[in-house]
PDB file of C-alpha atoms and ligand atoms in Angstrom:
ATOM      1  CA  MET J   1     -24.569  39.447  62.416  1.00  0.00           C
ATOM      2  CA  ILE J   2     -21.784  38.182  60.394  1.00  0.00           C
ATOM      3  CA  ILE J   3     -19.489  35.087  61.846  1.00  0.00           C
ATOM      4  CA  ALA J   4     -16.520  34.948  59.867  1.00  0.00           C
ATOM      5  CA  VAL J   5     -14.747  30.985  60.088  1.00  0.00           C
ATOM      6  CA  ASP J   6     -11.513  30.861  58.343  1.00  0.00           C
ATOM      7  CA  GLY J   7      -9.242  27.645  58.410  1.00  0.00           C
ATOM      8  CA  PRO J   8      -7.067  25.433  56.006  1.00  0.00           C
ATOM      9  CA  SER J   9      -8.353  22.735  53.761  1.00  0.00           C
ATOM     10  CA  GLY J  10      -9.635  19.671  55.955  1.00  0.00           C
ATOM     11  CA  SER J  11      -9.910  21.666  59.488  1.00  0.00           C
ATOM     12  CA  GLY J  12     -13.664  20.927  59.573  1.00  0.00           C
ATOM     13  CA  LYS J  13     -14.735  24.497  58.494  1.00  0.00           C
ATOM     14  CA  SER J  14     -17.492  23.389  56.205  1.00  0.00           C
ATOM     15  CA  SER J  15     -19.150  21.161  58.235  1.00  0.00           C
ATOM     16  CA  THR J  16     -19.332  23.732  61.523  1.00  0.00           C
ATOM     17  CA  ALA J  17     -19.409  27.082  60.025  1.00  0.00           C
ATOM     18  CA  ARG J  18     -23.179  24.831  58.230  1.00  0.00           C
ATOM     19  CA  GLY J  19     -23.895  23.035  61.763  1.00  0.00           C
ATOM     20  CA  VAL J  20     -23.573  26.981  63.087  1.00  0.00           C
ATOM     21  CA  ALA J  21     -25.923  28.583  60.139  1.00  0.00           C
ATOM     22  CA  THR J  22     -28.234  25.959  60.891  1.00  0.00           C
ATOM     23  CA  ARG J  23     -28.239  26.615  64.995  1.00  0.00           C
ATOM     24  CA  LEU J  24     -27.948  30.139  64.499  1.00  0.00           C
ATOM     25  CA  GLY J  25     -30.809  30.387  61.820  1.00  0.00           C
ATOM     26  CA  LEU J  26     -28.281  32.373  59.501  1.00  0.00           C
ATOM     27  CA  GLN J  27     -27.586  32.144  55.942  1.00  0.00           C
ATOM     28  CA  TYR J  28     -24.365  30.327  54.997  1.00  0.00           C
ATOM     29  CA  LEU J  29     -21.291  31.369  52.290  1.00  0.00           C
ATOM     30  CA  ASP J  30     -18.577  28.795  51.171  1.00  0.00           C
ATOM     31  CA  THR J  31     -16.268  31.055  49.518  1.00  0.00           C
ATOM     32  CA  GLY J  32     -13.866  28.220  48.673  1.00  0.00           C
ATOM     33  CA  ALA J  33     -16.773  26.614  46.776  1.00  0.00           C
ATOM     34  CA  MET J  34     -16.766  30.310  44.353  1.00  0.00           C
ATOM     35  CA  TYR J  35     -13.072  29.790  44.024  1.00  0.00           C
ATOM     36  CA  ARG J  36     -13.404  26.255  43.251  1.00  0.00           C
ATOM     37  CA  ALA J  37     -16.351  27.210  40.793  1.00  0.00           C
ATOM     38  CA  VAL J  38     -13.848  29.600  38.841  1.00  0.00           C
ATOM     39  CA  THR J  39     -11.071  27.122  38.700  1.00  0.00           C
ATOM     40  CA  TRP J  40     -13.718  24.684  37.378  1.00  0.00           C
ATOM     41  CA  SER J  41     -14.835  26.671  34.463  1.00  0.00           C
ATOM     42  CA  VAL J  42     -10.908  28.424  33.554  1.00  0.00           C
ATOM     43  CA  LEU J  43     -10.360  24.412  33.413  1.00  0.00           C
ATOM     44  CA  GLU J  44     -13.487  23.666  31.391  1.00  0.00           C
ATOM     45  CA  HIS J  45     -12.517  26.160  28.887  1.00  0.00           C
ATOM     46  CA  GLY J  46      -8.973  24.849  28.310  1.00  0.00           C
ATOM     47  CA  ILE J  47      -7.838  27.889  30.091  1.00  0.00           C
ATOM     48  CA  ASP J  48      -4.200  27.524  31.554  1.00  0.00           C
ATOM     49  CA  PRO J  49      -4.735  28.061  35.775  1.00  0.00           C
ATOM     50  CA  ALA J  50      -0.865  29.762  35.187  1.00  0.00           C
ATOM     51  CA  ASP J  51      -2.478  32.555  32.688  1.00  0.00           C
ATOM     52  CA  THR J  52      -3.338  34.737  34.972  1.00  0.00           C
ATOM     53  CA  GLU J  53      -5.630  37.603  32.719  1.00  0.00           C
ATOM     54  CA  THR J  54      -7.892  35.050  30.623  1.00  0.00           C
ATOM     55  CA  ALA J  55      -8.460  33.597  34.180  1.00  0.00           C
ATOM     56  CA  ALA J  56      -9.529  36.637  35.924  1.00  0.00           C
ATOM     57  CA  ALA J  57     -11.793  37.723  32.926  1.00  0.00           C
ATOM     58  CA  ARG J  58     -13.010  33.888  32.879  1.00  0.00           C
ATOM     59  CA  ALA J  59     -13.725  34.747  36.673  1.00  0.00           C
ATOM     60  CA  ARG J  60     -15.724  38.285  35.554  1.00  0.00           C
ATOM     61  CA  ASP J  61     -17.577  36.522  32.911  1.00  0.00           C
ATOM     62  CA  LEU J  62     -19.075  33.807  34.815  1.00  0.00           C
ATOM     63  CA  GLN J  63     -22.718  33.483  35.813  1.00  0.00           C
ATOM     64  CA  LEU J  64     -22.486  31.921  39.313  1.00  0.00           C
ATOM     65  CA  ALA J  65     -25.184  31.227  41.553  1.00  0.00           C
ATOM     66  CA  ILE J  66     -24.549  29.249  45.044  1.00  0.00           C
ATOM     67  CA  SER J  67     -26.893  28.880  47.386  1.00  0.00           C
ATOM     68  CA  THR J  68     -26.299  30.361  50.818  1.00  0.00           C
ATOM     69  CA  ASP J  69     -28.899  28.437  52.540  1.00  0.00           C
ATOM     70  CA  PRO J  70     -26.763  26.044  55.079  1.00  0.00           C
ATOM     71  CA  GLN J  71     -29.152  22.717  54.571  1.00  0.00           C
ATOM     72  CA  HIS J  72     -28.842  22.898  50.998  1.00  0.00           C
ATOM     73  CA  GLN J  73     -25.537  23.908  49.202  1.00  0.00           C
ATOM     74  CA  THR J  74     -25.571  24.146  45.284  1.00  0.00           C
ATOM     75  CA  VAL J  75     -23.320  25.740  42.810  1.00  0.00           C
ATOM     76  CA  GLY J  76     -24.104  26.552  39.473  1.00  0.00           C
ATOM     77  CA  ALA J  77     -21.949  28.564  36.688  1.00  0.00           C
ATOM     78  CA  ASP J  78     -23.023  29.228  33.627  1.00  0.00           C
ATOM     79  CA  GLY J  79     -26.722  27.294  34.182  1.00  0.00           C
ATOM     80  CA  THR J  80     -24.759  24.034  34.525  1.00  0.00           C
ATOM     81  CA  ASP J  81     -24.897  22.743  37.855  1.00  0.00           C
ATOM     82  CA  ILE J  82     -21.406  21.961  39.550  1.00  0.00           C
ATOM     83  CA  THR J  83     -22.467  21.405  43.274  1.00  0.00           C
ATOM     84  CA  GLU J  84     -20.745  17.649  43.011  1.00  0.00           C
ATOM     85  CA  ALA J  85     -18.090  18.757  40.141  1.00  0.00           C
ATOM     86  CA  ILE J  86     -16.262  21.039  41.855  1.00  0.00           C
ATOM     87  CA  ARG J  87     -15.526  18.561  45.045  1.00  0.00           C
ATOM     88  CA  ASP J  88     -13.145  16.776  42.005  1.00  0.00           C
ATOM     89  CA  PRO J  89      -9.619  15.772  42.801  1.00  0.00           C
ATOM     90  CA  ARG J  90      -8.589  17.433  39.779  1.00  0.00           C
ATOM     91  CA  ILE J  91     -10.334  20.760  40.989  1.00  0.00           C
ATOM     92  CA  SER J  92      -8.521  20.597  44.456  1.00  0.00           C
ATOM     93  CA  GLU J  93      -5.314  20.290  42.674  1.00  0.00           C
ATOM     94  CA  SER J  94      -5.529  23.176  40.582  1.00  0.00           C
ATOM     95  CA  VAL J  95      -7.222  25.754  42.607  1.00  0.00           C
ATOM     96  CA  SER J  96      -5.060  27.475  44.642  1.00  0.00           C
ATOM     97  CA  LYS J  97      -3.220  28.088  40.863  1.00  0.00           C
ATOM     98  CA  VAL J  98      -6.022  30.000  40.400  1.00  0.00           C
ATOM     99  CA  ALA J  99      -7.675  31.645  43.712  1.00  0.00           C
ATOM    100  CA  ALA J 100      -4.240  32.519  45.313  1.00  0.00           C
ATOM    101  CA  THR J 101      -1.525  34.669  43.513  1.00  0.00           C
ATOM    102  CA  ASN J 102      -4.317  35.731  40.900  1.00  0.00           C
ATOM    103  CA  LEU J 103      -5.637  38.827  42.558  1.00  0.00           C
ATOM    104  CA  ALA J 104      -7.908  40.099  40.303  1.00  0.00           C
ATOM    105  CA  VAL J 105      -9.430  36.996  40.371  1.00  0.00           C
ATOM    106  CA  ARG J 106      -9.297  37.590  43.987  1.00  0.00           C
ATOM    107  CA  ALA J 107     -10.607  41.235  43.699  1.00  0.00           C
ATOM    108  CA  GLU J 108     -13.499  39.817  41.583  1.00  0.00           C
ATOM    109  CA  LEU J 109     -14.960  37.239  44.030  1.00  0.00           C
ATOM    110  CA  ILE J 110     -14.646  39.466  47.067  1.00  0.00           C
ATOM    111  CA  ARG J 111     -16.725  41.799  45.289  1.00  0.00           C
ATOM    112  CA  ARG J 112     -19.380  38.983  44.906  1.00  0.00           C
ATOM    113  CA  GLN J 113     -18.766  37.350  48.957  1.00  0.00           C
ATOM    114  CA  GLN J 114     -19.200  41.054  50.055  1.00  0.00           C
ATOM    115  CA  ALA J 115     -22.420  42.091  48.251  1.00  0.00           C
ATOM    116  CA  ILE J 116     -24.146  38.409  49.581  1.00  0.00           C
ATOM    117  CA  ILE J 117     -22.849  38.962  52.436  1.00  0.00           C
ATOM    118  CA  ALA J 118     -24.787  42.644  52.692  1.00  0.00           C
ATOM    119  CA  ALA J 119     -27.809  40.796  51.013  1.00  0.00           C
ATOM    120  CA  ALA J 120     -27.738  38.372  54.410  1.00  0.00           C
ATOM    121  CA  GLN J 121     -27.762  40.798  56.866  1.00  0.00           C
ATOM    122  CA  GLN J 122     -30.499  42.353  55.606  1.00  0.00           C
ATOM    123  CA  THR J 123     -32.257  38.908  56.600  1.00  0.00           C
ATOM    124  CA  GLY J 124     -30.396  38.100  59.963  1.00  0.00           C
ATOM    125  CA  GLY J 125     -26.965  37.138  58.884  1.00  0.00           C
ATOM    126  CA  ILE J 126     -24.481  34.817  57.947  1.00  0.00           C
ATOM    127  CA  VAL J 127     -21.798  32.654  58.547  1.00  0.00           C
ATOM    128  CA  VAL J 128     -19.141  33.082  55.611  1.00  0.00           C
ATOM    129  CA  GLU J 129     -15.803  30.489  55.697  1.00  0.00           C
ATOM    130  CA  GLY J 130     -12.893  30.703  54.236  1.00  0.00           C
ATOM    131  CA  ARG J 131      -9.453  31.798  54.337  1.00  0.00           C
ATOM    132  CA  ASP J 132      -9.381  35.878  54.339  1.00  0.00           C
ATOM    133  CA  ILE J 133     -12.794  36.304  55.892  1.00  0.00           C
ATOM    134  CA  ALA J 134     -12.040  38.523  59.120  1.00  0.00           C
ATOM    135  CA  THR J 135      -8.718  39.925  57.390  1.00  0.00           C
ATOM    136  CA  VAL J 136     -10.139  41.173  54.016  1.00  0.00           C
ATOM    137  CA  VAL J 137     -13.680  39.806  53.158  1.00  0.00           C
ATOM    138  CA  ALA J 138     -15.746  41.076  56.109  1.00  0.00           C
ATOM    139  CA  PRO J 139     -13.462  42.697  58.840  1.00  0.00           C
ATOM    140  CA  GLU J 140     -16.532  44.106  60.541  1.00  0.00           C
ATOM    141  CA  ALA J 141     -18.183  40.466  61.234  1.00  0.00           C
ATOM    142  CA  GLU J 142     -18.885  40.340  64.638  1.00  0.00           C
ATOM    143  CA  LEU J 143     -17.184  37.204  65.889  1.00  0.00           C
ATOM    144  CA  LYS J 144     -13.557  35.990  63.946  1.00  0.00           C
ATOM    145  CA  VAL J 145     -12.774  32.236  64.269  1.00  0.00           C
ATOM    146  CA  VAL J 146     -10.225  30.668  63.083  1.00  0.00           C
ATOM    147  CA  LEU J 147     -10.391  27.236  62.586  1.00  0.00           C
ATOM    148  CA  THR J 148      -6.952  24.711  62.956  1.00  0.00           C
ATOM    149  CA  ALA J 149      -6.312  20.376  63.372  1.00  0.00           C
ATOM    150  CA  ASP J 150      -3.426  18.947  63.530  1.00  0.00           C
ATOM    151  CA  GLN J 151      -2.136  17.131  59.707  1.00  0.00           C
ATOM    152  CA  GLU J 152      -3.191  14.150  60.918  1.00  0.00           C
ATOM    153  CA  ALA J 153      -6.112  15.128  61.791  1.00  0.00           C
ATOM    154  CA  ARG J 154      -7.120  17.020  58.767  1.00  0.00           C
ATOM    155  CA  MET J 155      -6.164  14.415  56.248  1.00  0.00           C
ATOM    156  CA  ALA J 156      -8.058  11.982  57.599  1.00  0.00           C
ATOM    157  CA  ARG J 157     -11.326  14.005  57.195  1.00  0.00           C
ATOM    158  CA  ARG J 158     -10.339  14.765  53.702  1.00  0.00           C
ATOM    159  CA  LYS J 159     -10.355  11.100  53.169  1.00  0.00           C
ATOM    160  CA  ALA J 160     -13.022  10.608  55.069  1.00  0.00           C
ATOM    161  CA  GLU J 161     -15.514  13.279  52.370  1.00  0.00           C
ATOM    162  CA  LEU J 162     -13.713  11.902  49.201  1.00  0.00           C
ATOM    163  CA  ALA J 163     -14.836   8.694  47.843  1.00  0.00           C
ATOM    164  CA  GLU J 164     -13.036   5.404  49.274  1.00  0.00           C
ATOM    165  CA  GLY J 165     -10.140   4.851  46.753  1.00  0.00           C
ATOM    166  CA  ALA J 166     -10.596   8.183  44.811  1.00  0.00           C
ATOM    167  CA  VAL J 167      -6.745   9.019  46.189  1.00  0.00           C
ATOM    168  CA  SER J 168      -4.711   7.408  48.203  1.00  0.00           C
ATOM    169  CA  ALA J 169      -2.919   8.415  51.420  1.00  0.00           C
ATOM    170  CA  GLU J 170       0.130   9.816  49.529  1.00  0.00           C
ATOM    171  CA  GLN J 171      -1.459  11.372  47.432  1.00  0.00           C
ATOM    172  CA  LEU J 172      -4.020  13.029  49.817  1.00  0.00           C
ATOM    173  CA  ARG J 173      -0.958  14.081  51.935  1.00  0.00           C
ATOM    174  CA  ASP J 174       0.729  15.519  49.100  1.00  0.00           C
ATOM    175  CA  GLN J 175      -2.413  17.693  48.732  1.00  0.00           C
ATOM    176  CA  ILE J 176      -3.106  19.047  51.736  1.00  0.00           C
ATOM    177  CA  VAL J 177       0.420  19.935  52.391  1.00  0.00           C
ATOM    178  CA  ARG J 178       0.920  21.297  48.637  1.00  0.00           C
ATOM    179  CA  ARG J 179      -2.224  23.238  48.748  1.00  0.00           C
ATOM    180  CA  ASP J 180      -1.021  24.916  52.313  1.00  0.00           C
ATOM    181  CA  ALA J 181       2.235  25.884  50.730  1.00  0.00           C
ATOM    182  CA  ASP J 182       0.215  27.312  47.935  1.00  0.00           C
ATOM    183  CA  ASP J 183      -2.432  29.008  49.882  1.00  0.00           C
ATOM    184  CA  SER J 184       0.710  30.315  51.960  1.00  0.00           C
ATOM    185  CA  THR J 185       1.794  32.784  49.394  1.00  0.00           C
ATOM    186  CA  VAL J 186      -1.152  34.543  50.137  1.00  0.00           C
ATOM    187  CA  ALA J 187      -0.646  37.389  52.898  1.00  0.00           C
ATOM    188  CA  GLN J 188      -4.014  37.602  54.448  1.00  0.00           C
ATOM    189  CA  PHE J 189      -4.337  34.073  55.179  1.00  0.00           C
ATOM    190  CA  LEU J 190      -4.720  33.011  58.319  1.00  0.00           C
ATOM    191  CA  VAL J 191      -3.389  35.950  59.526  1.00  0.00           C
ATOM    192  CA  ALA J 192      -4.187  36.052  63.288  1.00  0.00           C
ATOM    193  CA  SER J 193      -6.937  39.299  62.650  1.00  0.00           C
ATOM    194  CA  ASP J 194      -7.572  41.634  65.648  1.00  0.00           C
ATOM    195  CA  GLY J 195     -10.054  40.287  67.890  1.00  0.00           C
ATOM    196  CA  ALA J 196     -10.270  36.551  66.199  1.00  0.00           C
ATOM    197  CA  VAL J 197     -10.489  33.359  68.613  1.00  0.00           C
ATOM    198  CA  THR J 198      -8.362  30.191  67.724  1.00  0.00           C
ATOM    199  CA  VAL J 199      -9.804  27.062  67.737  1.00  0.00           C
ATOM    200  CA  ASP J 200      -8.218  24.182  67.655  1.00  0.00           C
ATOM    201  CA  SER J 201     -10.480  20.969  66.581  1.00  0.00           C
ATOM    202  CA  THR J 202      -8.249  18.312  66.365  1.00  0.00           C
ATOM    203  CA  HIS J 203      -9.654  16.493  69.230  1.00  0.00           C
ATOM    204  CA  LEU J 204     -12.631  17.659  69.460  1.00  0.00           C
ATOM    205  CA  SER J 205     -15.916  16.459  67.709  1.00  0.00           C
ATOM    206  CA  LEU J 206     -18.152  18.546  65.222  1.00  0.00           C
ATOM    207  CA  GLU J 207     -20.711  19.307  67.927  1.00  0.00           C
ATOM    208  CA  GLU J 208     -18.881  20.462  69.872  1.00  0.00           C
ATOM    209  CA  VAL J 209     -17.101  22.567  67.651  1.00  0.00           C
ATOM    210  CA  ILE J 210     -20.276  24.073  66.895  1.00  0.00           C
ATOM    211  CA  ASP J 211     -21.333  24.164  70.409  1.00  0.00           C
ATOM    212  CA  VAL J 212     -18.009  26.290  71.330  1.00  0.00           C
ATOM    213  CA  ILE J 213     -18.866  28.732  68.391  1.00  0.00           C
ATOM    214  CA  CYS J 214     -22.303  29.065  69.061  1.00  0.00           C
ATOM    215  CA  ARG J 215     -21.355  29.988  72.712  1.00  0.00           C
ATOM    216  CA  LEU J 216     -19.049  32.576  71.823  1.00  0.00           C
ATOM    217  CA  ALA J 217     -21.365  34.079  68.999  1.00  0.00           C
ATOM    218  CA  LYS J 218     -23.762  34.801  71.938  1.00  0.00           C
ATOM    219  CA  GLU J 219     -21.310  36.254  73.968  1.00  0.00           C
ATOM    220  CA  ALA J 220     -20.866  38.215  70.724  1.00  0.00           C
ATOM    221  CA  GLU J 221     -24.328  39.526  70.567  1.00  0.00           C
TER     222      GLU J 221
HETATM  223  O1  LIG E 301     -12.242  26.056  51.478  1.00  0.00           O
HETATM  224  P1  LIG E 301     -11.414  25.165  50.709  1.00  0.00           P
HETATM  225  O2  LIG E 301     -10.358  23.988  50.871  1.00  0.00           O
HETATM  226  O3  LIG E 301     -12.695  24.455  49.027  1.00  0.00           O
HETATM  227  O4  LIG E 301     -10.916  26.704  49.149  1.00  0.00           O
HETATM  228  C1  LIG E 301     -10.566  25.716  48.137  1.00  0.00           C
HETATM  229  C2  LIG E 301      -9.362  26.569  48.128  1.00  0.00           C
HETATM  230  O5  LIG E 301      -9.755  27.830  47.204  1.00  0.00           O
HETATM  231  C3  LIG E 301      -7.814  26.883  49.044  1.00  0.00           C
HETATM  232  O6  LIG E 301      -7.239  26.272  48.918  1.00  0.00           O
HETATM  233  C4  LIG E 301      -7.623  28.266  48.504  1.00  0.00           C
HETATM  234  O7  LIG E 301      -6.671  28.563  47.387  1.00  0.00           O
HETATM  235  C5  LIG E 301      -9.341  29.322  47.945  1.00  0.00           C
HETATM  236  N1  LIG E 301      -9.455  30.309  48.591  1.00  0.00           N
HETATM  237  C6  LIG E 301      -9.142  31.364  48.785  1.00  0.00           C
HETATM  238  N2  LIG E 301     -10.181  32.592  49.796  1.00  0.00           N
HETATM  239  C7  LIG E 301     -11.002  31.561  50.204  1.00  0.00           C
HETATM  240  C8  LIG E 301     -11.278  30.264  50.241  1.00  0.00           C
HETATM  241  C9  LIG E 301     -10.842  29.444  49.155  1.00  0.00           C
HETATM  242  O8  LIG E 301      -8.296  31.723  48.069  1.00  0.00           O
HETATM  243  N3  LIG E 301     -11.371  32.840  51.267  1.00  0.00           N
END
């Protein structure tokens, strides 16, 4: 079974997708982490994120190791553990520039995501989170969820994730609003795909959202 969970930053999709995968005994793929890993490598190599060709070549050459265990997330790039580094605000600021408009980077990562999904299907299935999973990466998913939350709730969640005082409320609002705008330039992002179910998590606890999706998964089986 493939479960697609698409949603904007701060909608709670990572915690939700991990929780659903753990409960249902499925693997888990965080596609945003893959775009973050490419961004990390682009910056590490001193490449200008706006230099689309060089960034795409970096994406193709990158040795990317991402775990699909929902309870033990690790990301490696060219032999370096970057699990923590990809969450740095520096990466959040640049990721849309590398990911959203660079079609060659997208093609490379979509190819890798589809290979991971195909392998996971041999062993029960996978929960895949991102922005374009139901529309582009895995339109064959048995369950397609679009997870939303209003902007205030998303900001509060992002803030809770970051180290105390790492960014100001203004910077955070800026990042979320700007990343939404940058991400919205990609046509396939968050458009309703056939049969997608929208779950608004603004007033739900994490456990409640996980319950809703697990119930939908049972119905979709
Ligand atoms: O989900 P997360 O906020 O970690 O994603 C980081 C960024 O990666 C997004 O803002 C978006 O620009 C990009 N992304 C993407 N396609 C996906 C997942 C994430 O372009 N499937």
